[in-house]
PDB file of C-alpha atoms in Angstrom:
ATOM      1  CA  UNK A   1      -0.539   4.712  -3.546  1.00  0.00           C
ATOM      2  CA  UNK A   2      -0.042   3.062  -1.906  1.00  0.00           C
ATOM      3  CA  UNK A   3       1.121   2.827  -2.981  1.00  0.00           C
ATOM      4  CA  UNK A   4       1.015  -0.358   9.493  1.00  0.00           C
ATOM      5  CA  UNK A   5       2.490   0.792  10.952  1.00  0.00           C
ATOM      6  CA  UNK A   6       3.960   1.831  12.572  1.00  0.00           C
ATOM      7  CA  UNK A   7       1.318   2.754  14.748  1.00  0.00           C
ATOM      8  CA  UNK A   8      -0.642  -0.289  13.368  1.00  0.00           C
ATOM      9  CA  UNK A   9      -4.311  -0.281  13.860  1.00  0.00           C
ATOM     10  CA  UNK A  10      -7.241  -2.357  12.380  1.00  0.00           C
ATOM     11  CA  UNK A  11     -10.946  -1.083  11.773  1.00  0.00           C
ATOM     12  CA  UNK A  12     -13.256  -2.262  14.504  1.00  0.00           C
ATOM     13  CA  UNK A  13     -15.807  -4.439  13.276  1.00  0.00           C
ATOM     14  CA  UNK A  14     -19.514  -4.159  13.676  1.00  0.00           C
ATOM     15  CA  UNK A  15     -20.769  -7.328  15.657  1.00  0.00           C
ATOM     16  CA  UNK A  16     -22.782  -9.858  13.882  1.00  0.00           C
ATOM     17  CA  UNK A  17     -22.677 -13.772  12.514  1.00  0.00           C
ATOM     18  CA  UNK A  18     -23.303 -13.029   8.931  1.00  0.00           C
ATOM     19  CA  UNK A  19     -22.835 -16.473   6.527  1.00  0.00           C
ATOM     20  CA  UNK A  20     -20.385 -15.346   4.396  1.00  0.00           C
ATOM     21  CA  UNK A  21     -21.085 -14.702   0.422  1.00  0.00           C
ATOM     22  CA  UNK A  22     -20.383 -17.782  -2.026  1.00  0.00           C
ATOM     23  CA  UNK A  23     -18.722 -16.000  -5.504  1.00  0.00           C
ATOM     24  CA  UNK A  24     -19.304 -19.720  -6.884  1.00  0.00           C
ATOM     25  CA  UNK A  25     -15.345 -20.453  -7.256  1.00  0.00           C
ATOM     26  CA  UNK A  26     -14.927 -17.109  -9.664  1.00  0.00           C
ATOM     27  CA  UNK A  27     -11.320 -16.330 -10.927  1.00  0.00           C
ATOM     28  CA  UNK A  28     -11.030 -12.811 -10.090  1.00  0.00           C
ATOM     29  CA  UNK A  29      -7.960 -10.989 -11.490  1.00  0.00           C
ATOM     30  CA  UNK A  30      -6.511  -8.694  -9.150  1.00  0.00           C
ATOM     31  CA  UNK A  31      -4.120  -5.436 -10.585  1.00  0.00           C
ATOM     32  CA  UNK A  32      -1.209  -4.856  -8.252  1.00  0.00           C
ATOM     33  CA  UNK A  33       1.770  -2.780  -8.582  1.00  0.00           C
ATOM     34  CA  UNK A  34       4.323  -5.605  -7.660  1.00  0.00           C
ATOM     35  CA  UNK A  35       7.134  -3.004  -6.508  1.00  0.00           C
ATOM     36  CA  UNK A  36       6.138  -2.865  -3.050  1.00  0.00           C
ATOM     37  CA  UNK A  37       7.465  -5.372  -0.565  1.00  0.00           C
ATOM     38  CA  UNK A  38       6.238  -6.892   1.795  1.00  0.00           C
ATOM     39  CA  UNK A  39       3.088  -5.822   0.462  1.00  0.00           C
ATOM     40  CA  UNK A  40       3.432  -7.410  -3.026  1.00  0.00           C
ATOM     41  CA  UNK A  41       6.307  -7.816  -5.233  1.00  0.00           C
ATOM     42  CA  UNK A  42       7.626 -10.732  -7.639  1.00  0.00           C
ATOM     43  CA  UNK A  43       9.822 -13.488  -6.256  1.00  0.00           C
ATOM     44  CA  UNK A  44      12.873 -13.411  -8.009  1.00  0.00           C
ATOM     45  CA  UNK A  45      13.510 -17.026  -7.677  1.00  0.00           C
ATOM     46  CA  UNK A  46      10.158 -18.746  -8.828  1.00  0.00           C
ATOM     47  CA  UNK A  47       8.495 -15.113 -10.626  1.00  0.00           C
ATOM     48  CA  UNK A  48       5.332 -15.867  -8.388  1.00  0.00           C
ATOM     49  CA  UNK A  49       3.647 -12.558  -7.021  1.00  0.00           C
ATOM     50  CA  UNK A  50       3.698 -12.652  -3.382  1.00  0.00           C
ATOM     51  CA  UNK A  51       3.183 -10.655  -0.390  1.00  0.00           C
ATOM     52  CA  UNK A  52       0.589  -9.601   2.431  1.00  0.00           C
ATOM     53  CA  UNK A  53      -1.626  -8.257  -0.114  1.00  0.00           C
ATOM     54  CA  UNK A  54      -1.310 -11.217  -2.058  1.00  0.00           C
ATOM     55  CA  UNK A  55      -2.092 -13.648   1.413  1.00  0.00           C
ATOM     56  CA  UNK A  56      -5.074 -11.292   2.391  1.00  0.00           C
ATOM     57  CA  UNK A  57      -6.665 -11.562  -1.105  1.00  0.00           C
ATOM     58  CA  UNK A  58      -6.339 -15.568  -1.146  1.00  0.00           C
ATOM     59  CA  UNK A  59      -7.697 -15.548   2.519  1.00  0.00           C
ATOM     60  CA  UNK A  60     -10.581 -13.502   1.559  1.00  0.00           C
ATOM     61  CA  UNK A  61     -11.545 -15.742  -1.464  1.00  0.00           C
ATOM     62  CA  UNK A  62     -10.904 -18.781   0.814  1.00  0.00           C
ATOM     63  CA  UNK A  63     -13.957 -17.984   2.459  1.00  0.00           C
ATOM     64  CA  UNK A  64     -16.247 -16.688  -0.166  1.00  0.00           C
ATOM     65  CA  UNK A  65     -15.358 -19.198  -2.687  1.00  0.00           C
ATOM     66  CA  UNK A  66     -13.123 -17.278  -5.459  1.00  0.00           C
ATOM     67  CA  UNK A  67      -9.711 -17.767  -6.762  1.00  0.00           C
ATOM     68  CA  UNK A  68      -7.287 -14.607  -7.279  1.00  0.00           C
ATOM     69  CA  UNK A  69      -5.231 -14.105 -10.369  1.00  0.00           C
ATOM     70  CA  UNK A  70      -2.386 -11.436  -9.618  1.00  0.00           C
ATOM     71  CA  UNK A  71      -1.601  -9.169 -12.673  1.00  0.00           C
ATOM     72  CA  UNK A  72       1.246  -6.810 -12.515  1.00  0.00           C
ATOM     73  CA  UNK A  73       0.450  -3.366 -13.567  1.00  0.00           C
ATOM     74  CA  UNK A  74       2.650   0.466 -12.853  1.00  0.00           C
ATOM     75  CA  UNK A  75       0.958   2.375 -10.559  1.00  0.00           C
ATOM     76  CA  UNK A  76       0.665   5.047 -12.779  1.00  0.00           C
ATOM     77  CA  UNK A  77      -1.767   3.329 -15.003  1.00  0.00           C
ATOM     78  CA  UNK A  78      -3.474   1.218 -12.478  1.00  0.00           C
ATOM     79  CA  UNK A  79      -6.908   2.676 -12.068  1.00  0.00           C
ATOM     80  CA  UNK A  80      -7.706   3.352 -15.644  1.00  0.00           C
ATOM     81  CA  UNK A  81      -6.731  -0.427 -16.103  1.00  0.00           C
ATOM     82  CA  UNK A  82      -9.489  -1.337 -13.413  1.00  0.00           C
ATOM     83  CA  UNK A  83     -12.017   1.100 -15.254  1.00  0.00           C
ATOM     84  CA  UNK A  84     -11.173  -0.635 -18.372  1.00  0.00           C
ATOM     85  CA  UNK A  85     -11.891  -3.878 -17.398  1.00  0.00           C
ATOM     86  CA  UNK A  86      -8.179  -5.265 -17.373  1.00  0.00           C
ATOM     87  CA  UNK A  87      -9.276  -6.940 -13.885  1.00  0.00           C
ATOM     88  CA  UNK A  88     -11.719  -7.236 -11.432  1.00  0.00           C
ATOM     89  CA  UNK A  89     -10.377  -5.113  -8.790  1.00  0.00           C
ATOM     90  CA  UNK A  90      -7.049  -3.772  -7.631  1.00  0.00           C
ATOM     91  CA  UNK A  91      -4.855  -4.742  -4.365  1.00  0.00           C
ATOM     92  CA  UNK A  92      -1.747  -2.712  -4.142  1.00  0.00           C
ATOM     93  CA  UNK A  93      -1.759  -1.092  -0.320  1.00  0.00           C
ATOM     94  CA  UNK A  94      -4.241   1.589  -1.629  1.00  0.00           C
ATOM     95  CA  UNK A  95      -5.552   4.224   1.092  1.00  0.00           C
ATOM     96  CA  UNK A  96      -8.751   4.984   0.919  1.00  0.00           C
ATOM     97  CA  UNK A  97      -9.478   8.618   0.329  1.00  0.00           C
ATOM     98  CA  UNK A  98     -12.875  10.806   0.033  1.00  0.00           C
ATOM     99  CA  UNK A  99     -11.378  11.997  -3.265  1.00  0.00           C
ATOM    100  CA  UNK A 100     -10.537   8.471  -4.346  1.00  0.00           C
ATOM    101  CA  UNK A 101     -13.973   7.539  -3.506  1.00  0.00           C
ATOM    102  CA  UNK A 102     -15.759   9.555  -5.813  1.00  0.00           C
ATOM    103  CA  UNK A 103     -14.133   7.647  -9.003  1.00  0.00           C
ATOM    104  CA  UNK A 104     -13.937   4.027  -7.329  1.00  0.00           C
ATOM    105  CA  UNK A 105     -15.482   1.913  -4.744  1.00  0.00           C
ATOM    106  CA  UNK A 106     -13.420   0.515  -2.027  1.00  0.00           C
ATOM    107  CA  UNK A 107     -14.055  -2.507   0.247  1.00  0.00           C
ATOM    108  CA  UNK A 108     -13.794  -1.920   4.112  1.00  0.00           C
ATOM    109  CA  UNK A 109     -10.104  -1.376   5.412  1.00  0.00           C
ATOM    110  CA  UNK A 110      -8.113  -4.322   5.910  1.00  0.00           C
ATOM    111  CA  UNK A 111      -5.153  -2.823   7.509  1.00  0.00           C
ATOM    112  CA  UNK A 112      -3.959   1.040   8.508  1.00  0.00           C
ATOM    113  CA  UNK A 113      -0.669   2.260   6.915  1.00  0.00           C
ATOM    114  CA  UNK A 114       1.386   5.153   8.273  1.00  0.00           C
ATOM    115  CA  UNK A 115       3.550   7.197   6.098  1.00  0.00           C
ATOM    116  CA  UNK A 116       7.664   7.302   7.153  1.00  0.00           C
ATOM    117  CA  UNK A 117      10.509   9.167   5.352  1.00  0.00           C
ATOM    118  CA  UNK A 118      13.379   6.757   3.723  1.00  0.00           C
ATOM    119  CA  UNK A 119      16.884   8.407   3.807  1.00  0.00           C
ATOM    120  CA  UNK A 120      20.512   8.736   2.985  1.00  0.00           C
ATOM    121  CA  UNK A 121      21.994   7.049   6.410  1.00  0.00           C
ATOM    122  CA  UNK A 122      24.330  10.374   6.971  1.00  0.00           C
ATOM    123  CA  UNK A 123      21.109  12.353   7.698  1.00  0.00           C
ATOM    124  CA  UNK A 124      19.335  10.091   9.661  1.00  0.00           C
ATOM    125  CA  UNK A 125      19.393  12.659  12.536  1.00  0.00           C
ATOM    126  CA  UNK A 126      16.737  14.401  10.386  1.00  0.00           C
ATOM    127  CA  UNK A 127      13.595  14.645  11.813  1.00  0.00           C
ATOM    128  CA  UNK A 128      10.050  16.394  10.281  1.00  0.00           C
ATOM    129  CA  UNK A 129      10.949  19.759  11.534  1.00  0.00           C
ATOM    130  CA  UNK A 130      13.915  19.712  10.105  1.00  0.00           C
ATOM    131  CA  UNK A 131      12.674  19.089   6.775  1.00  0.00           C
ATOM    132  CA  UNK A 132      10.277  22.014   7.377  1.00  0.00           C
ATOM    133  CA  UNK A 133      12.500  24.677   8.297  1.00  0.00           C
ATOM    134  CA  UNK A 134      15.859  23.845   6.508  1.00  0.00           C
ATOM    135  CA  UNK A 135      14.379  23.740   2.829  1.00  0.00           C
ATOM    136  CA  UNK A 136      14.579  19.946   2.476  1.00  0.00           C
ATOM    137  CA  UNK A 137      13.368  18.432  -0.856  1.00  0.00           C
ATOM    138  CA  UNK A 138      11.174  15.635  -0.318  1.00  0.00           C
ATOM    139  CA  UNK A 139      10.186  12.864  -2.721  1.00  0.00           C
ATOM    140  CA  UNK A 140       7.508  10.650  -3.454  1.00  0.00           C
ATOM    141  CA  UNK A 141       5.647   8.247  -6.166  1.00  0.00           C
ATOM    142  CA  UNK A 142       3.181  10.520  -8.036  1.00  0.00           C
ATOM    143  CA  UNK A 143      -0.280  10.040  -7.490  1.00  0.00           C
ATOM    144  CA  UNK A 144      -0.347   8.502  -3.993  1.00  0.00           C
ATOM    145  CA  UNK A 145      -1.115   9.714  -0.477  1.00  0.00           C
ATOM    146  CA  UNK A 146       2.761   9.531   0.135  1.00  0.00           C
ATOM    147  CA  UNK A 147       2.987  12.683  -2.112  1.00  0.00           C
ATOM    148  CA  UNK A 148       0.408  14.261  -0.461  1.00  0.00           C
ATOM    149  CA  UNK A 149       2.122  13.862   2.720  1.00  0.00           C
ATOM    150  CA  UNK A 150       5.410  14.863   1.192  1.00  0.00           C
ATOM    151  CA  UNK A 151       3.645  18.406   0.188  1.00  0.00           C
ATOM    152  CA  UNK A 152       2.546  18.773   3.631  1.00  0.00           C
ATOM    153  CA  UNK A 153       5.581  18.633   5.177  1.00  0.00           C
ATOM    154  CA  UNK A 154       7.645  20.843   2.944  1.00  0.00           C
ATOM    155  CA  UNK A 155       5.163  22.242   0.454  1.00  0.00           C
ATOM    156  CA  UNK A 156       4.316  21.914  -2.997  1.00  0.00           C
ATOM    157  CA  UNK A 157       7.510  22.970  -4.337  1.00  0.00           C
ATOM    158  CA  UNK A 158       9.958  21.198  -2.333  1.00  0.00           C
ATOM    159  CA  UNK A 159       8.505  18.179  -3.491  1.00  0.00           C
ATOM    160  CA  UNK A 160       9.658  16.110  -6.503  1.00  0.00           C
ATOM    161  CA  UNK A 161       6.943  13.218  -7.512  1.00  0.00           C
ATOM    162  CA  UNK A 162       8.549  10.704  -9.662  1.00  0.00           C
ATOM    163  CA  UNK A 163       6.383   8.110 -11.685  1.00  0.00           C
ATOM    164  CA  UNK A 164       7.924   5.187 -10.038  1.00  0.00           C
ATOM    165  CA  UNK A 165       9.495   4.445  -6.500  1.00  0.00           C
ATOM    166  CA  UNK A 166      12.702   3.123  -8.030  1.00  0.00           C
ATOM    167  CA  UNK A 167      13.210   6.738  -9.554  1.00  0.00           C
ATOM    168  CA  UNK A 168      12.386   8.238  -6.100  1.00  0.00           C
ATOM    169  CA  UNK A 169      15.079   6.098  -4.655  1.00  0.00           C
ATOM    170  CA  UNK A 170      17.733   6.987  -7.546  1.00  0.00           C
ATOM    171  CA  UNK A 171      16.912  10.623  -6.818  1.00  0.00           C
ATOM    172  CA  UNK A 172      17.824  10.477  -3.226  1.00  0.00           C
ATOM    173  CA  UNK A 173      20.930   8.224  -3.575  1.00  0.00           C
ATOM    174  CA  UNK A 174      22.165  11.167  -6.182  1.00  0.00           C
ATOM    175  CA  UNK A 175      21.365  13.818  -3.356  1.00  0.00           C
ATOM    176  CA  UNK A 176      18.781  15.358  -5.837  1.00  0.00           C
ATOM    177  CA  UNK A 177      16.507  15.015  -2.914  1.00  0.00           C
ATOM    178  CA  UNK A 178      16.890  14.805   0.711  1.00  0.00           C
ATOM    179  CA  UNK A 179      14.390  12.122   1.702  1.00  0.00           C
ATOM    180  CA  UNK A 180      11.758   9.830   0.269  1.00  0.00           C
ATOM    181  CA  UNK A 181       8.111   9.304   1.899  1.00  0.00           C
ATOM    182  CA  UNK A 182       7.164   5.897   1.692  1.00  0.00           C
ATOM    183  CA  UNK A 183       4.482   3.812   2.969  1.00  0.00           C
ATOM    184  CA  UNK A 184       5.613   2.485   6.512  1.00  0.00           C
ATOM    185  CA  UNK A 185       4.603  -0.954   5.638  1.00  0.00           C
ATOM    186  CA  UNK A 186       7.637  -1.118   3.351  1.00  0.00           C
ATOM    187  CA  UNK A 187      10.184   0.407   5.606  1.00  0.00           C
ATOM    188  CA  UNK A 188      11.955  -2.586   7.269  1.00  0.00           C
ATOM    189  CA  UNK A 189      12.356  -4.219   3.836  1.00  0.00           C
ATOM    190  CA  UNK A 190      13.445  -1.254   2.274  1.00  0.00           C
ATOM    191  CA  UNK A 191      16.172  -0.631   5.019  1.00  0.00           C
ATOM    192  CA  UNK A 192      17.296  -4.276   4.431  1.00  0.00           C
ATOM    193  CA  UNK A 193      17.375  -3.641   0.452  1.00  0.00           C
ATOM    194  CA  UNK A 194      19.486  -0.531   0.992  1.00  0.00           C
ATOM    195  CA  UNK A 195      21.401  -1.676   4.041  1.00  0.00           C
ATOM    196  CA  UNK A 196      24.413   0.720   4.664  1.00  0.00           C
ATOM    197  CA  UNK A 197      23.058   3.384   2.473  1.00  0.00           C
ATOM    198  CA  UNK A 198      19.443   3.850   3.097  1.00  0.00           C
ATOM    199  CA  UNK A 199      17.410   4.169   6.601  1.00  0.00           C
ATOM    200  CA  UNK A 200      13.820   5.028   7.740  1.00  0.00           C
ATOM    201  CA  UNK A 201      14.637   7.092  11.183  1.00  0.00           C
ATOM    202  CA  UNK A 202      11.427   8.986  10.751  1.00  0.00           C
ATOM    203  CA  UNK A 203       7.975   7.276  11.190  1.00  0.00           C
ATOM    204  CA  UNK A 204       4.479   7.349  12.075  1.00  0.00           C
ATOM    205  CA  UNK A 205       3.325  10.187   9.818  1.00  0.00           C
ATOM    206  CA  UNK A 206      -0.121  10.343   8.475  1.00  0.00           C
ATOM    207  CA  UNK A 207      -2.181   7.166   8.901  1.00  0.00           C
ATOM    208  CA  UNK A 208      -4.697   5.933   6.262  1.00  0.00           C
ATOM    209  CA  UNK A 209      -6.788   2.962   5.840  1.00  0.00           C
ATOM    210  CA  UNK A 210      -6.010   0.550   2.938  1.00  0.00           C
ATOM    211  CA  UNK A 211      -8.720  -1.299   0.839  1.00  0.00           C
ATOM    212  CA  UNK A 212      -8.925  -3.021  -1.939  1.00  0.00           C
ATOM    213  CA  UNK A 213     -10.445  -0.944  -4.976  1.00  0.00           C
ATOM    214  CA  UNK A 214     -13.419  -1.619  -7.378  1.00  0.00           C
ATOM    215  CA  UNK A 215     -15.391  -0.281 -10.007  1.00  0.00           C
ATOM    216  CA  UNK A 216     -18.303   2.011  -9.224  1.00  0.00           C
ATOM    217  CA  UNK A 217     -21.272  -0.063  -8.365  1.00  0.00           C
ATOM    218  CA  UNK A 218     -19.299  -3.475  -8.495  1.00  0.00           C
ATOM    219  CA  UNK A 219     -22.028  -5.937  -6.847  1.00  0.00           C
ATOM    220  CA  UNK A 220     -19.052  -7.740  -5.647  1.00  0.00           C
ATOM    221  CA  UNK A 221     -17.729  -5.302  -2.861  1.00  0.00           C
ATOM    222  CA  UNK A 222     -20.391  -6.602  -0.283  1.00  0.00           C
ATOM    223  CA  UNK A 223     -18.877 -10.311  -0.941  1.00  0.00           C
ATOM    224  CA  UNK A 224     -15.556  -8.998  -0.329  1.00  0.00           C
ATOM    225  CA  UNK A 225     -16.562  -6.942   2.844  1.00  0.00           C
ATOM    226  CA  UNK A 226     -18.314 -10.331   4.266  1.00  0.00           C
ATOM    227  CA  UNK A 227     -14.741 -12.102   3.651  1.00  0.00           C
ATOM    228  CA  UNK A 228     -12.827  -9.130   4.983  1.00  0.00           C
ATOM    229  CA  UNK A 229     -15.197  -9.573   8.112  1.00  0.00           C
ATOM    230  CA  UNK A 230     -14.640 -13.212   8.515  1.00  0.00           C
ATOM    231  CA  UNK A 231     -10.780 -13.368   8.190  1.00  0.00           C
ATOM    232  CA  UNK A 232     -10.462 -10.483  10.845  1.00  0.00           C
ATOM    233  CA  UNK A 233     -13.071 -12.421  13.085  1.00  0.00           C
ATOM    234  CA  UNK A 234     -11.525 -15.623  12.611  1.00  0.00           C
ATOM    235  CA  UNK A 235      -7.412 -14.443  13.395  1.00  0.00           C
ATOM    236  CA  UNK A 236      -6.347 -15.099  10.077  1.00  0.00           C
ATOM    237  CA  UNK A 237      -5.393 -11.201   9.547  1.00  0.00           C
ATOM    238  CA  UNK A 238      -4.089 -11.033  12.814  1.00  0.00           C
ATOM    239  CA  UNK A 239      -1.916 -14.144  11.843  1.00  0.00           C
ATOM    240  CA  UNK A 240      -0.872 -12.569   8.363  1.00  0.00           C
ATOM    241  CA  UNK A 241       0.060  -9.250  10.517  1.00  0.00           C
ATOM    242  CA  UNK A 242       1.973 -11.447  12.346  1.00  0.00           C
ATOM    243  CA  UNK A 243       3.703 -13.125  10.049  1.00  0.00           C
ATOM    244  CA  UNK A 244       4.874 -10.111   7.667  1.00  0.00           C
ATOM    245  CA  UNK A 245       5.946  -7.461  10.698  1.00  0.00           C
ATOM    246  CA  UNK A 246       5.830  -9.645  13.805  1.00  0.00           C
ATOM    247  CA  UNK A 247       2.983  -7.315  15.194  1.00  0.00           C
ATOM    248  CA  UNK A 248       0.449  -9.304  17.528  1.00  0.00           C
TER     249      UNK A 248
END
């Protein structure tokens, strides 16, 4: 997926002083698999969708005069729902890949993420080489770059892909797999959520730029690129990264 870090880097912007686009206050519906804090999740106290992606989209909309309404959508059907017009674009920690570019359009990257491995506390001494050489099994959410990274480490036969991240975690707890490849951006949140049970000792695997996802040919991509450029230039994006990860 998604579903930076750590090895956090931002794409460099070309110089320029273009005025950001104006979408005239347009309401944009945004599909998101809201199960990946701190990228996006549902606040249990308020029921509101919150997170880094939410703040980024709202900041971009402030620059290009639009309003965002987030819609919770399961990862396994999120791109099909986009194609069917259920929402205008996707903001869900989506890695930009050449394969995905064939079917959808991406904004410019707004952050770069690197994968990590979530594992049981008792196994935190395991490294990547141990997974490669000792026949260890990895899991990941299906149809994500996390799953591709897992296959690159242990081979396809030793990867169990699940439709949801929660199913991967259950498999890990039940010792059906030895680790789960995750978005590095989520590592701290998962260590907090599963404190004493699960830990993320392996980080900084493959790095992927993340972008907003639009239907092929959507004319709004250019406007959002201008908005992303604007929040990079004025320091808003850096401030949000610092807010969520303490990285400046």
